[in-house]
Coordinates of C-alpha atoms in Angstrom, one line a residue:
X1 CA -145.1 117.6 -6.1
X2 CA -142.2 120.0 -5.6
X3 CA -142.8 120.0 -1.8
X4 CA -143.0 116.1 -1.8
X5 CA -139.7 116.0 -3.6
X6 CA -138.1 118.5 -1.4
X7 CA -139.2 116.5 1.7
X8 CA -137.7 113.3 0.2
X9 CA -134.4 115.1 -0.5
X10 CA -134.3 116.3 3.0
X11 CA -135.1 112.8 4.3
X12 CA -132.4 111.3 2.2
X13 CA -129.8 114.0 3.2
X14 CA -130.5 113.2 6.9
X15 CA -130.4 109.4 6.4
X16 CA -127.1 109.7 4.5
X17 CA -125.6 112.0 7.2
X18 CA -126.8 109.5 10.0
X19 CA -125.3 106.5 8.2
X20 CA -122.0 108.4 7.4
X21 CA -121.6 109.7 11.0
X22 CA -122.2 106.2 12.4
X23 CA -119.2 105.0 10.4
X24 CA -116.8 107.5 11.8
X25 CA -114.2 106.2 14.2
X26 CA -115.1 106.3 17.9
X27 CA -118.8 107.0 17.2
X28 CA -120.2 103.5 18.1
X29 CA -120.4 102.8 21.8
X30 CA -119.6 99.4 23.1
X31 CA -122.7 98.9 25.4
X32 CA -121.0 96.5 27.8
X33 CA -117.8 98.4 28.2
X34 CA -119.7 101.7 28.6
X35 CA -122.0 100.4 31.3
X36 CA -119.2 98.7 33.3
X37 CA -117.1 102.0 33.2
X38 CA -120.2 104.2 33.9
X39 CA -121.6 102.2 36.8
X40 CA -118.5 101.0 38.5
X41 CA -118.5 103.8 41.1
X42 CA -122.2 103.3 41.9
X43 CA -122.8 99.5 41.8
X44 CA -121.4 96.2 43.0
X45 CA -119.8 93.8 40.4
X46 CA -122.8 91.7 40.6
X47 CA -125.1 94.7 39.9
X48 CA -122.9 95.6 36.9
X49 CA -123.0 92.1 35.7
X50 CA -126.8 92.0 35.6
X51 CA -127.0 95.5 34.1
X52 CA -124.7 94.4 31.3
X53 CA -126.2 90.8 30.7
X54 CA -129.8 92.0 31.1
X55 CA -130.5 95.8 31.7
X56 CA -129.9 98.5 34.4
X57 CA -133.6 98.2 35.1
X58 CA -133.4 94.4 35.7
X59 CA -130.4 95.1 38.0
X60 CA -132.7 97.3 40.0
X61 CA -130.4 100.4 39.7
X62 CA -132.4 103.3 41.0
X63 CA -133.2 106.2 38.6
X64 CA -131.4 108.8 40.6
X65 CA -128.2 106.8 40.1
X66 CA -128.8 106.5 36.4
X67 CA -129.6 110.2 36.2
X68 CA -126.4 111.2 37.8
X69 CA -124.4 108.9 35.3
X70 CA -126.4 110.3 32.5
X71 CA -125.6 113.9 33.4
X72 CA -121.9 113.0 33.6
X73 CA -122.0 111.5 30.1
X74 CA -123.8 114.6 28.7
X75 CA -121.3 117.0 30.3
X76 CA -118.5 115.0 28.7
X77 CA -119.9 114.7 25.2
X78 CA -120.9 118.4 25.3
X79 CA -117.5 119.6 26.3
X80 CA -115.9 117.4 23.6
X81 CA -118.2 118.4 20.7
X82 CA -117.9 122.1 21.7
X83 CA -114.2 122.0 21.6
X84 CA -114.0 120.2 18.4
X85 CA -116.5 122.7 16.8
X86 CA -114.5 125.7 18.1
X87 CA -111.4 124.2 16.5
X88 CA -113.1 123.7 13.1
X89 CA -114.1 127.4 13.2
X90 CA -110.5 128.7 13.3
X91 CA -109.5 128.4 9.5
X92 CA -112.0 131.1 8.4
X93 CA -113.6 131.8 5.1
X94 CA -111.1 130.1 2.7
X95 CA -111.4 126.7 4.4
X96 CA -115.2 126.9 4.8
X97 CA -116.2 124.3 2.1
X98 CA -114.0 121.7 3.9
X99 CA -114.7 122.5 7.6
X100 CA -118.5 123.0 7.4
X101 CA -119.3 119.3 6.3
X102 CA -116.8 117.9 8.7
X103 CA -118.1 120.0 11.5
X104 CA -121.7 118.8 10.9
X105 CA -120.6 115.2 10.7
X106 CA -118.7 115.3 14.0
X107 CA -121.6 117.1 15.6
X108 CA -124.0 114.4 14.4
X109 CA -121.4 111.8 15.5
X110 CA -121.5 113.2 19.1
X111 CA -125.2 113.2 19.0
X112 CA -125.0 109.5 18.1
X113 CA -122.6 108.9 21.0
X114 CA -124.7 110.5 23.7
X115 CA -127.8 108.9 22.3
X116 CA -126.4 105.5 22.6
X117 CA -125.1 106.2 26.2
X118 CA -128.5 107.4 27.3
X119 CA -130.2 104.5 25.7
X120 CA -128.0 101.9 27.3
X121 CA -128.3 103.6 30.7
X122 CA -132.1 103.6 30.5
X123 CA -132.4 99.8 29.5
X124 CA -132.5 99.9 25.6
X125 CA -130.7 97.0 23.8
X126 CA -127.6 97.2 21.8
X127 CA -128.2 99.5 18.9
X128 CA -125.4 98.3 16.6
X129 CA -125.1 94.6 15.9
X130 CA -122.9 94.7 12.7
X131 CA -120.9 96.9 10.5
X132 CA -123.9 98.2 8.4
X133 CA -126.5 100.5 10.1
X134 CA -129.7 98.3 9.7
X135 CA -133.3 99.9 9.1
X136 CA -134.3 99.3 12.7
X137 CA -131.3 101.1 14.2
X138 CA -131.6 103.9 11.7
X139 CA -135.2 104.2 12.5
X140 CA -134.7 104.4 16.3
X141 CA -131.8 106.7 16.1
X142 CA -133.9 109.1 13.8
X143 CA -136.6 109.0 16.5
X144 CA -134.1 109.7 19.2
X145 CA -132.8 112.7 17.2
X146 CA -136.4 113.9 16.8
X147 CA -136.8 113.9 20.7
X148 CA -133.6 115.8 21.0
X149 CA -134.9 118.3 18.4
X150 CA -138.2 118.7 20.4
X151 CA -140.4 116.9 17.8
X152 CA -143.5 115.8 19.8
X153 CA -144.4 113.0 17.3
X154 CA -141.0 111.5 18.0
X155 CA -141.7 111.4 21.6
X156 CA -144.9 109.5 21.1
X157 CA -143.2 107.1 18.6
X158 CA -140.3 106.3 21.0
X159 CA -142.9 105.5 23.6
X160 CA -144.5 103.0 21.4
X161 CA -141.3 101.3 20.5
X162 CA -140.4 101.0 24.2
X163 CA -143.9 99.6 24.8
X164 CA -143.4 97.0 22.1
X165 CA -140.0 96.0 23.7
X166 CA -141.5 95.7 27.1
X167 CA -144.4 93.4 25.8
X168 CA -142.2 91.1 23.8
X169 CA -139.5 90.9 26.5
X170 CA -136.7 90.9 23.9
X171 CA -133.0 92.1 23.8
X172 CA -133.2 93.7 20.4
X173 CA -135.1 96.4 18.6
X174 CA -138.6 95.4 17.5
X175 CA -138.5 95.1 13.7
X176 CA -142.2 95.3 13.0
X177 CA -142.7 98.5 15.2
X178 CA -140.0 100.2 13.4
X179 CA -140.4 99.3 9.9
X180 CA -144.2 98.9 9.5
X181 CA -147.5 100.3 11.0
X182 CA -147.9 103.6 12.8
X183 CA -144.3 104.3 13.7
X184 CA -142.5 104.1 10.4
X185 CA -144.5 107.1 8.8
X186 CA -143.4 109.2 11.8
X187 CA -139.7 108.1 11.3
X188 CA -139.9 109.4 7.6
X189 CA -141.5 112.7 8.7
X190 CA -139.0 113.2 11.4
X191 CA -136.0 112.4 9.1
X192 CA -137.4 115.0 6.5
X193 CA -137.6 117.6 9.3
X194 CA -134.2 117.0 10.6
X195 CA -132.8 117.1 7.1
X196 CA -134.2 120.5 6.4
X197 CA -133.1 121.8 9.9
X198 CA -129.5 120.6 9.5
X199 CA -129.3 122.5 6.2
X200 CA -130.3 125.6 8.0
X201 CA -127.8 124.8 10.7
X202 CA -125.0 124.3 8.1
X203 CA -125.8 127.8 6.8
X204 CA -125.7 129.4 10.3
X205 CA -122.3 127.8 11.0
X206 CA -121.0 128.9 7.5
X207 CA -121.7 132.4 8.6
X208 CA -120.0 132.0 12.0
X209 CA -116.8 130.7 10.3
X210 CA -116.4 133.5 7.9
X211 CA -114.1 135.4 10.5
X212 CA -111.3 133.5 12.0
X213 CA -110.9 133.2 15.8
X214 CA -114.2 135.1 16.2
X215 CA -115.7 132.4 14.1
X216 CA -114.2 129.7 16.5
X217 CA -115.8 131.3 19.5
X218 CA -119.1 131.7 17.9
X219 CA -119.1 128.2 16.4
X220 CA -118.2 126.5 19.7
X221 CA -120.7 128.5 21.6
X222 CA -123.4 127.7 19.1
X223 CA -122.6 124.1 19.5
X224 CA -122.7 124.2 23.3
X225 CA -125.9 126.1 23.4
X226 CA -127.7 123.6 21.2
X227 CA -126.1 120.2 22.1
X228 CA -126.6 120.1 25.8
X229 CA -130.3 121.1 25.8
X230 CA -130.9 118.4 23.1
X231 CA -129.2 115.6 25.1
X232 CA -131.2 116.7 28.2
X233 CA -134.4 116.3 26.3
X234 CA -133.6 112.8 25.3
X235 CA -132.5 111.9 28.8
X236 CA -135.7 113.1 30.4
X237 CA -137.8 111.2 27.8
X238 CA -136.0 108.0 28.2
X239 CA -135.8 108.1 31.9
X240 CA -139.6 108.5 32.0
X241 CA -140.3 105.4 30.1
X242 CA -141.6 102.3 31.7
X243 CA -138.7 100.2 30.6
X244 CA -136.3 102.4 32.6
X245 CA -138.2 101.7 35.9
X246 CA -136.0 99.4 38.3
X247 CA -137.5 96.0 38.6
X248 CA -134.9 93.9 40.4
X249 CA -132.6 94.1 43.4
X250 CA -129.9 96.9 43.7
X251 CA -126.8 95.7 45.5
X252 CA -124.8 98.2 47.6
X253 CA -121.8 96.5 49.2
X254 CA -123.1 93.6 51.2
X255 CA -126.6 95.0 51.6
X256 CA -129.3 94.1 49.1
X257 CA -132.3 96.5 48.4
X258 CA -135.5 95.3 46.8
X259 CA -136.3 98.3 44.6
X260 CA -139.3 96.6 43.2
X261 CA -141.0 96.2 46.6
X262 CA -143.7 99.1 47.2
X263 CA -143.7 101.0 50.5
X264 CA -146.7 103.0 51.6
X265 CA -148.7 102.5 48.3
X266 CA -145.5 103.6 46.4
X267 CA -146.8 101.8 43.3
X268 CA -149.6 104.3 43.1
X269 CA -147.4 107.4 43.4
X270 CA -146.5 109.5 40.4
X271 CA -142.9 109.0 38.8
X272 CA -141.5 111.8 40.9
X273 CA -142.7 110.3 44.1
X274 CA -141.2 106.9 43.3
X275 CA -137.9 108.5 42.5
X276 CA -137.8 110.3 45.8
X277 CA -138.6 107.1 47.8
X278 CA -136.0 105.0 45.8
X279 CA -133.3 107.7 46.5
X280 CA -134.3 107.8 50.3
X281 CA -134.1 104.1 50.6
X282 CA -130.6 104.1 48.9
X283 CA -129.3 106.8 51.3
X284 CA -130.6 104.8 54.3
X285 CA -128.7 101.8 53.2
X286 CA -125.5 103.7 52.4
X287 CA -125.7 105.7 55.6

């Protein structure tokens, strides 16, 4: 009974932290504005229009292009959260009660930012439709965080949600998949695991902040060492899902590429082979 109660408490702590971080200024990413800014150096205006109105996959944007943009976003968010974490480490022992919760909240806020950016690049729908964080959004973000933390069951659950979206051909998160059936129990378990892990992380950061300046370096370094690999895990997983595969025409200048057309049995190749051929075709057109 005590273990069940502890698990529920950890789950509640994580859910409260997730919702609280989502309400912080600057955490929510405007999907259309982000895609326009992120893709403008790589796509034509028509390609960007299709990516925002439909999805980058429907616009036929090759995965190697999306991967480059994703890496840029990961670098930006990692540098930003590491700098903020280092700054929060400066006050030292006296200010710890105030700085540790704030540091954790901004860390989760940046996890939310990078998760949204990666989701939109790899053809997931808008995650925030109103002021409140609905159950579907909370569930999918919990699973994204689970993928970032290396929880295998979260990887499987995200794949099932993506599959449900592909079958229904909808532009919103599938409510049934995220609140009922086999996915929802995974969401609860992942939330409990993350709640417990974040409590440990708070303790580790409290120790690092005990000595001013030295604590700043340790805190910033700890954030950098954890944030980037976690974001990379999510990027790798989302880019490998079927909904991220380009299915339309990719427009480069005045030349149109049909990225959906197979060449030399391309459709039978593994993911890596398809990526190589898409990249090669794009280089030929640009060259």
